[in-house]
mmCIF file of C-alpha atoms and ligand atoms in Angstrom:
data_model
loop_
_atom_site.group_PDB
_atom_site.id
_atom_site.type_symbol
_atom_site.label_atom_id
_atom_site.label_comp_id
_atom_site.label_asym_id
_atom_site.label_seq_id
_atom_site.Cartn_x
_atom_site.Cartn_y
_atom_site.Cartn_z
ATOM 1 C CA MET A 3 0.000 0.000 0.000
ATOM 2 C CA THR A 4 1.139 3.528 -0.724
ATOM 3 C CA ASP A 5 2.182 5.419 2.352
ATOM 4 C CA LEU A 6 -0.059 8.448 2.619
ATOM 5 C CA SER A 7 1.104 9.384 6.087
ATOM 6 C CA PRO A 8 1.781 13.046 6.668
ATOM 7 C CA SER A 9 5.236 14.277 5.995
ATOM 8 C CA LEU A 10 4.725 17.978 6.565
ATOM 9 C CA THR A 11 7.541 19.755 8.346
ATOM 10 C CA LEU A 12 8.342 23.167 9.725
ATOM 11 C CA ASN A 13 9.887 23.992 6.326
ATOM 12 C CA ASP A 14 6.499 23.657 4.635
ATOM 13 C CA ILE A 15 5.057 26.093 7.138
ATOM 14 C CA ARG A 16 7.932 28.527 6.590
ATOM 15 C CA ALA A 17 7.317 28.290 2.831
ATOM 16 C CA GLY A 18 3.653 29.092 3.527
ATOM 17 C CA ALA A 19 4.743 32.105 5.568
ATOM 18 C CA ASP A 20 6.640 33.425 2.527
ATOM 19 C CA VAL A 21 3.479 33.143 0.398
ATOM 20 C CA LEU A 22 1.352 35.035 2.919
ATOM 21 C CA ARG A 23 3.775 37.786 3.801
ATOM 22 C CA GLY A 24 2.223 41.215 3.500
ATOM 23 C CA VAL A 25 -1.249 39.839 2.740
ATOM 24 C CA ALA A 26 -2.484 37.589 5.544
ATOM 25 C CA ASP A 27 0.272 37.503 8.152
ATOM 26 C CA ASP A 28 1.205 39.266 11.349
ATOM 27 C CA THR A 29 -2.203 39.629 12.993
ATOM 28 C CA PRO A 30 -2.096 41.136 16.502
ATOM 29 C CA LEU A 31 -1.310 38.962 19.535
ATOM 30 C CA VAL A 32 -2.867 40.896 22.407
ATOM 31 C CA PRO A 33 -3.077 40.194 26.119
ATOM 32 C CA SER A 34 -6.426 39.758 27.853
ATOM 33 C CA PRO A 35 -5.988 41.469 31.241
ATOM 34 C CA TYR A 36 -9.423 40.190 32.265
ATOM 35 C CA LEU A 37 -8.685 36.521 31.600
ATOM 36 C CA GLU A 38 -5.261 36.868 33.188
ATOM 37 C CA ALA A 39 -6.831 38.321 36.345
ATOM 38 C CA GLN A 40 -9.519 35.629 36.414
ATOM 39 C CA PHE A 41 -7.308 32.629 35.816
ATOM 40 C CA GLY A 42 -3.938 33.680 37.160
ATOM 41 C CA GLN A 43 -1.823 33.173 34.040
ATOM 42 C CA PRO A 44 -0.859 35.485 31.189
ATOM 43 C CA PHE A 45 -3.474 34.949 28.492
ATOM 44 C CA TRP A 46 -2.995 35.981 24.871
ATOM 45 C CA LEU A 47 -5.473 36.338 22.033
ATOM 46 C CA LYS A 48 -4.270 35.843 18.449
ATOM 47 C CA LEU A 49 -6.635 38.058 16.513
ATOM 48 C CA GLU A 50 -7.337 36.248 13.261
ATOM 49 C CA ASN A 51 -10.677 38.057 13.209
ATOM 50 C CA MET A 52 -8.596 40.979 11.910
ATOM 51 C CA GLN A 53 -7.765 39.175 8.634
ATOM 52 C CA PRO A 54 -8.942 40.771 5.364
ATOM 53 C CA ILE A 55 -11.752 38.176 5.012
ATOM 54 C CA GLY A 56 -12.443 38.223 8.767
ATOM 55 C CA ALA A 57 -10.987 34.750 9.425
ATOM 56 C CA PHE A 58 -7.701 32.822 9.437
ATOM 57 C CA LYS A 59 -8.794 30.591 6.528
ATOM 58 C CA LEU A 60 -7.273 33.116 4.144
ATOM 59 C CA ARG A 61 -3.841 31.773 5.102
ATOM 60 C CA GLY A 62 -4.490 28.213 3.950
ATOM 61 C CA ALA A 63 -6.450 29.301 0.882
ATOM 62 C CA LEU A 64 -3.725 31.659 -0.352
ATOM 63 C CA ASN A 65 -1.070 29.000 0.137
ATOM 64 C CA ALA A 66 -3.134 26.346 -1.664
ATOM 65 C CA VAL A 67 -3.974 28.616 -4.617
ATOM 66 C CA ALA A 68 -0.341 29.736 -4.898
ATOM 67 C CA ASN A 69 0.697 26.085 -5.244
ATOM 68 C CA LEU A 70 -1.846 25.040 -7.913
ATOM 69 C CA PRO A 71 -0.487 23.489 -11.102
ATOM 70 C CA ASP A 72 -0.018 25.910 -14.012
ATOM 71 C CA GLY A 73 -3.071 26.126 -16.260
ATOM 72 C CA THR A 74 -5.607 25.341 -13.513
ATOM 73 C CA ALA A 75 -9.049 26.323 -14.889
ATOM 74 C CA GLY A 76 -10.555 27.194 -11.554
ATOM 75 C CA VAL A 77 -11.106 26.029 -8.013
ATOM 76 C CA THR A 78 -13.963 24.640 -5.987
ATOM 77 C CA CYS A 79 -14.451 23.852 -2.335
ATOM 78 C CA CYS A 80 -17.079 22.990 0.185
ATOM 79 C CA SER A 81 -17.183 25.148 3.230
ATOM 80 C CA THR A 82 -19.043 26.142 6.374
ATOM 81 C CA GLY A 83 -18.366 29.670 5.189
ATOM 82 C CA ASN A 84 -14.930 30.970 6.028
ATOM 83 C CA HIS A 85 -12.903 28.604 3.855
ATOM 84 C CA GLY A 86 -15.165 29.531 0.949
ATOM 85 C CA ARG A 87 -14.469 33.166 1.640
ATOM 86 C CA GLY A 88 -10.734 32.532 1.756
ATOM 87 C CA VAL A 89 -10.767 30.558 -1.491
ATOM 88 C CA ALA A 90 -12.933 33.221 -3.153
ATOM 89 C CA TYR A 91 -10.460 35.920 -2.117
ATOM 90 C CA ALA A 92 -7.382 33.955 -3.156
ATOM 91 C CA ALA A 93 -8.908 33.000 -6.539
ATOM 92 C CA ALA A 94 -10.036 36.570 -7.225
ATOM 93 C CA GLU A 95 -6.467 37.780 -6.662
ATOM 94 C CA LYS A 96 -5.377 35.453 -9.482
ATOM 95 C CA GLY A 97 -8.397 36.208 -11.692
ATOM 96 C CA MET A 98 -9.428 32.562 -11.381
ATOM 97 C CA ARG A 99 -12.954 31.061 -11.314
ATOM 98 C CA ALA A 100 -14.106 29.864 -7.878
ATOM 99 C CA VAL A 101 -17.248 27.832 -7.047
ATOM 100 C CA VAL A 102 -18.090 27.438 -3.365
ATOM 101 C CA CYS A 103 -20.482 24.638 -2.321
ATOM 102 C CA MET A 104 -22.304 25.011 1.000
ATOM 103 C CA SER A 105 -25.131 23.388 2.928
ATOM 104 C CA GLU A 106 -28.312 25.159 4.009
ATOM 105 C CA LEU A 107 -26.932 25.392 7.572
ATOM 106 C CA VAL A 108 -24.485 28.122 6.573
ATOM 107 C CA PRO A 109 -25.591 31.580 7.820
ATOM 108 C CA GLN A 110 -26.717 34.040 5.146
ATOM 109 C CA ALA A 111 -24.062 36.573 6.193
ATOM 110 C CA LYS A 112 -21.381 34.124 5.063
ATOM 111 C CA VAL A 113 -23.103 33.345 1.755
ATOM 112 C CA ASP A 114 -23.333 37.071 1.001
ATOM 113 C CA GLY A 115 -19.686 37.608 1.918
ATOM 114 C CA ILE A 116 -18.554 34.951 -0.556
ATOM 115 C CA ARG A 117 -20.721 36.265 -3.417
ATOM 116 C CA ALA A 118 -19.374 39.757 -2.771
ATOM 117 C CA LEU A 119 -15.875 38.468 -3.551
ATOM 118 C CA GLY A 120 -17.029 37.345 -6.994
ATOM 119 C CA ALA A 121 -17.279 33.589 -6.424
ATOM 120 C CA GLU A 122 -20.199 31.415 -7.544
ATOM 121 C CA VAL A 123 -22.146 29.873 -4.663
ATOM 122 C CA ARG A 124 -24.042 26.547 -4.747
ATOM 123 C CA ILE A 125 -26.315 25.745 -1.789
ATOM 124 C CA VAL A 126 -26.894 21.992 -1.635
ATOM 125 C CA GLY A 127 -28.555 19.844 1.028
ATOM 126 C CA ARG A 128 -28.451 19.898 4.800
ATOM 127 C CA SER A 129 -24.899 18.783 5.523
ATOM 128 C CA GLN A 130 -21.306 19.330 4.576
ATOM 129 C CA ASP A 131 -21.363 15.890 2.973
ATOM 130 C CA ASP A 132 -23.984 17.046 0.459
ATOM 131 C CA ALA A 133 -21.895 20.112 -0.317
ATOM 132 C CA PHE A 134 -18.859 17.883 -0.715
ATOM 133 C CA ALA A 135 -20.649 15.702 -3.285
ATOM 134 C CA GLU A 136 -21.412 18.776 -5.407
ATOM 135 C CA SER A 137 -17.823 19.921 -5.243
ATOM 136 C CA ARG A 138 -16.681 16.426 -6.338
ATOM 137 C CA ARG A 139 -19.057 16.659 -9.298
ATOM 138 C CA LEU A 140 -17.529 19.979 -10.363
ATOM 139 C CA VAL A 141 -14.086 18.385 -10.304
ATOM 140 C CA ALA A 142 -15.224 15.462 -12.463
ATOM 141 C CA GLU A 143 -17.414 17.393 -14.906
ATOM 142 C CA GLU A 144 -15.917 20.864 -15.123
ATOM 143 C CA GLY A 145 -12.251 20.237 -14.466
ATOM 144 C CA LEU A 146 -12.020 22.431 -11.383
ATOM 145 C CA VAL A 147 -9.444 21.671 -8.693
ATOM 146 C CA GLU A 148 -10.864 21.043 -5.244
ATOM 147 C CA ILE A 149 -9.278 22.695 -2.225
ATOM 148 C CA SER A 150 -10.174 20.882 0.981
ATOM 149 C CA PRO A 151 -10.886 23.157 3.954
ATOM 150 C CA PHE A 152 -8.576 21.108 6.189
ATOM 151 C CA ASP A 153 -7.216 17.955 4.541
ATOM 152 C CA ASP A 154 -4.710 19.550 2.192
ATOM 153 C CA PRO A 155 -0.980 19.942 2.868
ATOM 154 C CA PHE A 156 -0.824 23.547 1.653
ATOM 155 C CA VAL A 157 -3.925 24.513 3.630
ATOM 156 C CA ILE A 158 -2.492 22.949 6.791
ATOM 157 C CA ALA A 159 0.876 24.634 6.210
ATOM 158 C CA GLY A 160 -0.888 27.982 5.667
ATOM 159 C CA GLN A 161 -2.882 27.681 8.905
ATOM 160 C CA GLY A 162 0.308 26.559 10.668
ATOM 161 C CA THR A 163 1.850 29.994 10.129
ATOM 162 C CA ILE A 164 -0.360 31.120 13.033
ATOM 163 C CA GLY A 165 1.566 28.791 15.363
ATOM 164 C CA LEU A 166 4.826 30.154 14.023
ATOM 165 C CA GLU A 167 3.797 33.759 14.630
ATOM 166 C CA ILE A 168 2.561 33.070 18.167
ATOM 167 C CA MET A 169 5.643 31.154 19.315
ATOM 168 C CA GLU A 170 8.102 33.521 17.662
ATOM 169 C CA ARG A 171 6.434 36.512 19.310
ATOM 170 C CA ARG A 172 5.897 34.921 22.751
ATOM 171 C CA PRO A 173 8.243 31.964 23.228
ATOM 172 C CA GLU A 174 7.211 31.745 26.896
ATOM 173 C CA ILE A 175 3.771 30.419 25.964
ATOM 174 C CA GLU A 176 3.192 26.914 27.333
ATOM 175 C CA THR A 177 -0.343 26.112 26.189
ATOM 176 C CA LEU A 178 -2.222 26.794 22.967
ATOM 177 C CA LEU A 179 -6.012 26.460 22.844
ATOM 178 C CA VAL A 180 -7.118 25.879 19.268
ATOM 179 C CA PRO A 181 -10.707 25.738 17.966
ATOM 180 C CA LEU A 182 -11.101 22.348 16.305
ATOM 181 C CA SER A 183 -13.282 21.210 13.444
ATOM 182 C CA GLY A 184 -11.674 19.443 10.471
ATOM 183 C CA GLY A 185 -8.358 19.905 12.232
ATOM 184 C CA GLY A 186 -6.348 21.756 9.583
ATOM 185 C CA LEU A 187 -5.813 24.668 11.948
ATOM 186 C CA ALA A 188 -4.937 22.536 14.970
ATOM 187 C CA ALA A 189 -2.647 20.252 12.930
ATOM 188 C CA GLY A 190 -0.708 23.148 11.405
ATOM 189 C CA VAL A 191 -0.495 25.176 14.603
ATOM 190 C CA ALA A 192 0.607 22.147 16.623
ATOM 191 C CA LEU A 193 3.243 21.170 14.063
ATOM 192 C CA ALA A 194 4.748 24.672 13.987
ATOM 193 C CA ALA A 195 4.548 25.293 17.726
ATOM 194 C CA LYS A 196 6.016 21.923 18.718
ATOM 195 C CA ALA A 197 8.791 22.239 16.163
ATOM 196 C CA LEU A 198 9.803 25.509 17.830
ATOM 197 C CA LYS A 199 9.110 24.392 21.407
ATOM 198 C CA PRO A 200 8.536 20.657 21.934
ATOM 199 C CA SER A 201 7.146 21.119 25.466
ATOM 200 C CA VAL A 202 4.230 23.320 24.373
ATOM 201 C CA LYS A 203 0.787 21.760 24.946
ATOM 202 C CA VAL A 204 -1.761 22.076 22.156
ATOM 203 C CA ILE A 205 -5.393 21.471 23.074
ATOM 204 C CA GLY A 206 -8.223 21.279 20.554
ATOM 205 C CA ILE A 207 -11.673 22.539 21.532
ATOM 206 C CA SER A 208 -15.008 21.786 19.852
ATOM 207 C CA MET A 209 -18.707 22.177 20.627
ATOM 208 C CA ASP A 210 -20.219 19.144 22.327
ATOM 209 C CA ARG A 211 -22.729 18.245 19.596
ATOM 210 C CA GLY A 212 -21.335 16.977 16.293
ATOM 211 C CA ALA A 213 -17.635 17.165 17.219
ATOM 212 C CA ALA A 214 -16.275 15.107 14.330
ATOM 213 C CA MET A 215 -12.570 15.120 15.199
ATOM 214 C CA TYR A 216 -13.216 14.340 18.860
ATOM 215 C CA GLU A 217 -15.443 11.368 17.967
ATOM 216 C CA SER A 218 -12.935 10.154 15.383
ATOM 217 C CA LEU A 219 -10.012 10.315 17.807
ATOM 218 C CA ARG A 220 -12.071 8.336 20.324
ATOM 219 C CA ALA A 221 -13.042 5.740 17.723
ATOM 220 C CA GLY A 222 -9.461 5.423 16.470
ATOM 221 C CA HIS A 223 -10.437 6.233 12.877
ATOM 222 C CA PRO A 224 -12.384 8.953 11.026
ATOM 223 C CA VAL A 225 -16.121 8.618 11.696
ATOM 224 C CA GLU A 226 -19.191 10.454 10.454
ATOM 225 C CA VAL A 227 -21.204 12.484 12.936
ATOM 226 C CA ALA A 228 -24.652 14.048 12.846
ATOM 227 C CA GLU A 229 -24.638 17.792 12.279
ATOM 228 C CA TYR A 230 -26.436 20.267 14.507
ATOM 229 C CA ALA A 231 -27.055 23.963 14.413
ATOM 230 C CA SER A 232 -24.577 25.591 16.810
ATOM 231 C CA LEU A 233 -23.353 29.004 17.844
ATOM 232 C CA ALA A 234 -20.025 27.582 16.696
ATOM 233 C CA ASP A 235 -21.295 27.059 13.127
ATOM 234 C CA SER A 236 -17.723 27.313 11.812
ATOM 235 C CA LEU A 237 -16.867 24.135 13.696
ATOM 236 C CA GLY A 238 -19.600 21.993 12.128
ATOM 237 C CA GLY A 239 -19.121 19.299 9.513
ATOM 238 C CA GLY A 240 -17.293 16.004 9.239
ATOM 239 C CA ILE A 241 -13.589 15.321 8.801
ATOM 240 C CA GLY A 242 -14.137 13.028 5.792
ATOM 241 C CA VAL A 243 -14.034 9.253 6.198
ATOM 242 C CA GLU A 244 -11.090 9.191 3.807
ATOM 243 C CA ASN A 245 -9.175 11.804 5.771
ATOM 244 C CA ARG A 246 -5.467 11.542 4.967
ATOM 245 C CA LEU A 247 -3.653 14.337 6.760
ATOM 246 C CA SER A 248 -5.498 16.334 9.393
ATOM 247 C CA TYR A 249 -6.734 13.288 11.319
ATOM 248 C CA PRO A 250 -3.367 11.529 11.685
ATOM 249 C CA MET A 251 -1.702 14.856 12.477
ATOM 250 C CA CYS A 252 -4.247 15.711 15.180
ATOM 251 C CA ARG A 253 -3.889 12.215 16.608
ATOM 252 C CA ALA A 254 -0.119 12.593 16.766
ATOM 253 C CA LEU A 255 0.115 16.213 17.852
ATOM 254 C CA LEU A 256 -2.835 17.187 20.068
ATOM 255 C CA ASP A 257 -2.417 16.731 23.799
ATOM 256 C CA ASP A 258 -6.141 16.767 24.502
ATOM 257 C CA VAL A 259 -9.541 17.660 23.063
ATOM 258 C CA ILE A 260 -12.179 19.405 25.182
ATOM 259 C CA LEU A 261 -15.875 19.954 24.392
ATOM 260 C CA VAL A 262 -17.991 22.945 25.375
ATOM 261 C CA THR A 263 -21.770 23.488 25.472
ATOM 262 C CA GLU A 264 -23.815 26.126 23.645
ATOM 263 C CA GLU A 265 -24.388 27.954 26.964
ATOM 264 C CA GLU A 266 -20.645 28.059 27.608
ATOM 265 C CA ILE A 267 -20.058 29.459 24.120
ATOM 266 C CA TYR A 268 -22.807 32.061 24.660
ATOM 267 C CA ARG A 269 -21.175 33.258 27.890
ATOM 268 C CA ALA A 270 -17.702 33.331 26.381
ATOM 269 C CA MET A 271 -18.929 35.478 23.468
ATOM 270 C CA GLN A 272 -20.334 37.936 26.010
ATOM 271 C CA THR A 273 -17.105 37.953 28.012
ATOM 272 C CA LEU A 274 -14.887 38.581 25.012
ATOM 273 C CA TYR A 275 -17.168 41.404 23.922
ATOM 274 C CA TYR A 276 -17.600 43.145 27.283
ATOM 275 C CA GLU A 277 -14.105 42.580 28.706
ATOM 276 C CA ASP A 278 -11.908 42.684 25.605
ATOM 277 C CA ARG A 279 -14.240 44.581 23.219
ATOM 278 C CA ILE A 280 -13.907 41.874 20.597
ATOM 279 C CA VAL A 281 -16.596 40.760 18.164
ATOM 280 C CA ALA A 282 -15.943 37.079 17.531
ATOM 281 C CA GLU A 283 -17.813 34.084 16.142
ATOM 282 C CA GLY A 284 -19.006 31.330 18.457
ATOM 283 C CA GLY A 285 -16.409 29.030 16.909
ATOM 284 C CA CYS A 286 -13.599 31.307 18.119
ATOM 285 C CA VAL A 287 -14.422 31.537 21.763
ATOM 286 C CA VAL A 288 -14.440 27.805 22.508
ATOM 287 C CA GLY A 289 -10.952 28.134 24.021
ATOM 288 C CA THR A 290 -11.933 30.855 26.455
ATOM 289 C CA ALA A 291 -15.263 29.048 27.021
ATOM 290 C CA ALA A 292 -13.424 25.909 28.177
ATOM 291 C CA VAL A 293 -11.315 27.943 30.605
ATOM 292 C CA GLN A 294 -14.302 29.919 31.924
ATOM 293 C CA ALA A 295 -16.280 26.699 32.404
ATOM 294 C CA GLY A 296 -13.487 25.254 34.539
ATOM 295 C CA LYS A 297 -12.875 22.438 32.061
ATOM 296 C CA LEU A 298 -9.219 23.347 31.852
ATOM 297 C CA THR A 299 -6.798 24.649 34.468
ATOM 298 C CA LEU A 300 -4.138 27.000 33.164
ATOM 299 C CA THR A 301 -0.636 26.122 34.289
ATOM 300 C CA GLY A 302 1.405 28.774 32.466
ATOM 301 C CA PRO A 303 1.230 31.470 29.797
ATOM 302 C CA THR A 304 -1.564 30.542 27.400
ATOM 303 C CA ALA A 305 -2.785 31.709 24.003
ATOM 304 C CA THR A 306 -5.915 31.029 22.011
ATOM 305 C CA VAL A 307 -6.698 31.753 18.383
ATOM 306 C CA ILE A 308 -9.663 34.084 17.874
ATOM 307 C CA THR A 309 -10.344 32.537 14.509
ATOM 308 C CA GLY A 310 -12.913 34.821 12.871
ATOM 309 C CA ARG A 311 -15.599 37.492 13.047
ATOM 310 C CA ASN A 312 -18.011 36.470 10.273
ATOM 311 C CA LEU A 313 -21.139 36.128 12.324
ATOM 312 C CA ASP A 314 -24.786 36.907 12.018
ATOM 313 C CA MET A 315 -25.111 40.290 13.726
ATOM 314 C CA ASP A 316 -28.708 39.608 14.790
ATOM 315 C CA VAL A 317 -27.520 36.551 16.731
ATOM 316 C CA PHE A 318 -24.595 38.516 18.113
ATOM 317 C CA THR A 319 -26.676 41.452 19.360
ATOM 318 C CA ARG A 320 -29.120 39.013 20.980
ATOM 319 C CA ILE A 321 -26.240 37.378 22.829
ATOM 320 C CA VAL A 322 -24.589 40.552 24.065
ATOM 321 C CA SER A 323 -27.940 41.877 25.235
ATOM 322 C CA GLY A 324 -28.667 38.622 27.063
ATOM 323 C CA ARG A 325 -31.654 37.535 24.963
ATOM 324 C CA ASP A 326 -32.761 34.038 23.852
ATOM 325 C CA VAL A 327 -31.201 32.612 20.705
ATOM 326 C CA ILE A 328 -33.048 30.013 18.639
ATOM 327 C CA LEU A 329 -30.800 27.718 16.631
ATOM 328 C CA GLY A 330 -32.477 24.972 14.656
ATOM 329 C CA ASP A 331 -33.979 22.614 17.243
ATOM 330 C CA VAL A 332 -32.553 24.330 20.337
ATOM 331 C CA THR A 333 -33.281 27.511 22.215
ATOM 332 C CA ILE A 334 -30.434 28.927 24.252
ATOM 333 C CA LYS A 335 -32.052 30.773 27.114
ATOM 334 C CA GLY A 336 -31.035 34.385 27.454
ATOM 335 C CA MET A 337 -28.460 35.144 30.150
ATOM 336 C CA PRO A 338 -27.631 38.780 30.923
ATOM 337 C CA TYR A 339 -23.868 39.324 31.106
ATOM 338 C CA GLY A 340 -22.487 38.963 34.602
ATOM 339 C CA ALA A 341 -25.696 37.389 35.941
HETATM 340 C C1 PLP V 2 -12.607 26.617 9.944
HETATM 341 C C2 PLP V 2 -12.709 27.329 11.220
HETATM 342 C C3 PLP V 2 -12.253 26.745 12.418
HETATM 343 C C4 PLP V 2 -11.726 25.330 12.505
HETATM 344 O O1 PLP V 2 -10.663 25.038 11.637
HETATM 345 P P1 PLP V 2 -10.361 23.523 11.192
HETATM 346 O O2 PLP V 2 -9.119 23.595 10.417
HETATM 347 O O3 PLP V 2 -11.527 23.060 10.361
HETATM 348 O O4 PLP V 2 -10.265 22.712 12.441
HETATM 349 C C5 PLP V 2 -12.332 27.516 13.567
HETATM 350 N N1 PLP V 2 -12.835 28.758 13.581
HETATM 351 C C6 PLP V 2 -13.290 29.355 12.451
HETATM 352 C C7 PLP V 2 -13.830 30.744 12.532
HETATM 353 C C8 PLP V 2 -13.237 28.671 11.239
HETATM 354 O O5 PLP V 2 -13.691 29.274 10.131
#
């Protein structure tokens, strides 16, 4: 059998850093005095919500598009929103056709953002798997090249540049809390950070319903999970039963995976807004949510990646004003901040 095991190294991530330089690199790494006071350890926020497309996925998308074979007709991807936006941006820079396939669970704000960048959007079915099937069809019938949101070496290397930037700026950091879905971000960040500092702990965090990587790591192989509406919509979707790279890398490199509830995400979005004045998606605050919920004890300087800001502002204003939020089959009861 062919060996498809990952062979990415720090050099691949450094090559990605060269591609991104001046476009999608060097986001702020800011302290959170509030979280430091609450939990007794320096706590840093890597502000990927400040990226041109409002999320870190631009890094992986730019690196993947830069490494396409000459003469590529166009690109396609399936996406919970932010990867599609990154691919749309990267393709537009090259004047290349981009078709983004998404499920009906993706918030309208994200669909609009992708169209605004000039990409075609296809809404298919109720799950990422349906979107994936459409993207496969475009590869077979229209000759487009598919860019996986997480299971692609150039995407993982691009996301890994975040780990490089954090550890080069603050080598004293001992723990990294990384939002976890398909695992491209966590795999790349963990590879870079551990290459620079082998003792650093990298912990993946997901929402507790439909956490595909968590369930796969428990099962010992990639498994399919049901999908649910979540405040952390960016963390939904499977990891692909034929996952080649992000699953084995997460298995090898993550020290732990922690799950948080919708209520914990709701509270963490409020905290980040009121204490740090940051507007962030539910998928970004899972790291601070885990700490606030007491699911994780900090033992040294810690950083988390605030991965994006592309949220539905109606949902966001409901949360910061403590009102109920209805998501698919669940209602998250309103909780005024500080109550
Ligand atoms: C994609 C995404 C993640 C998770 O990244 P993976 O590589 O799929 O694990 C986290 N936060 C946001 C905002 C995202 O768009």
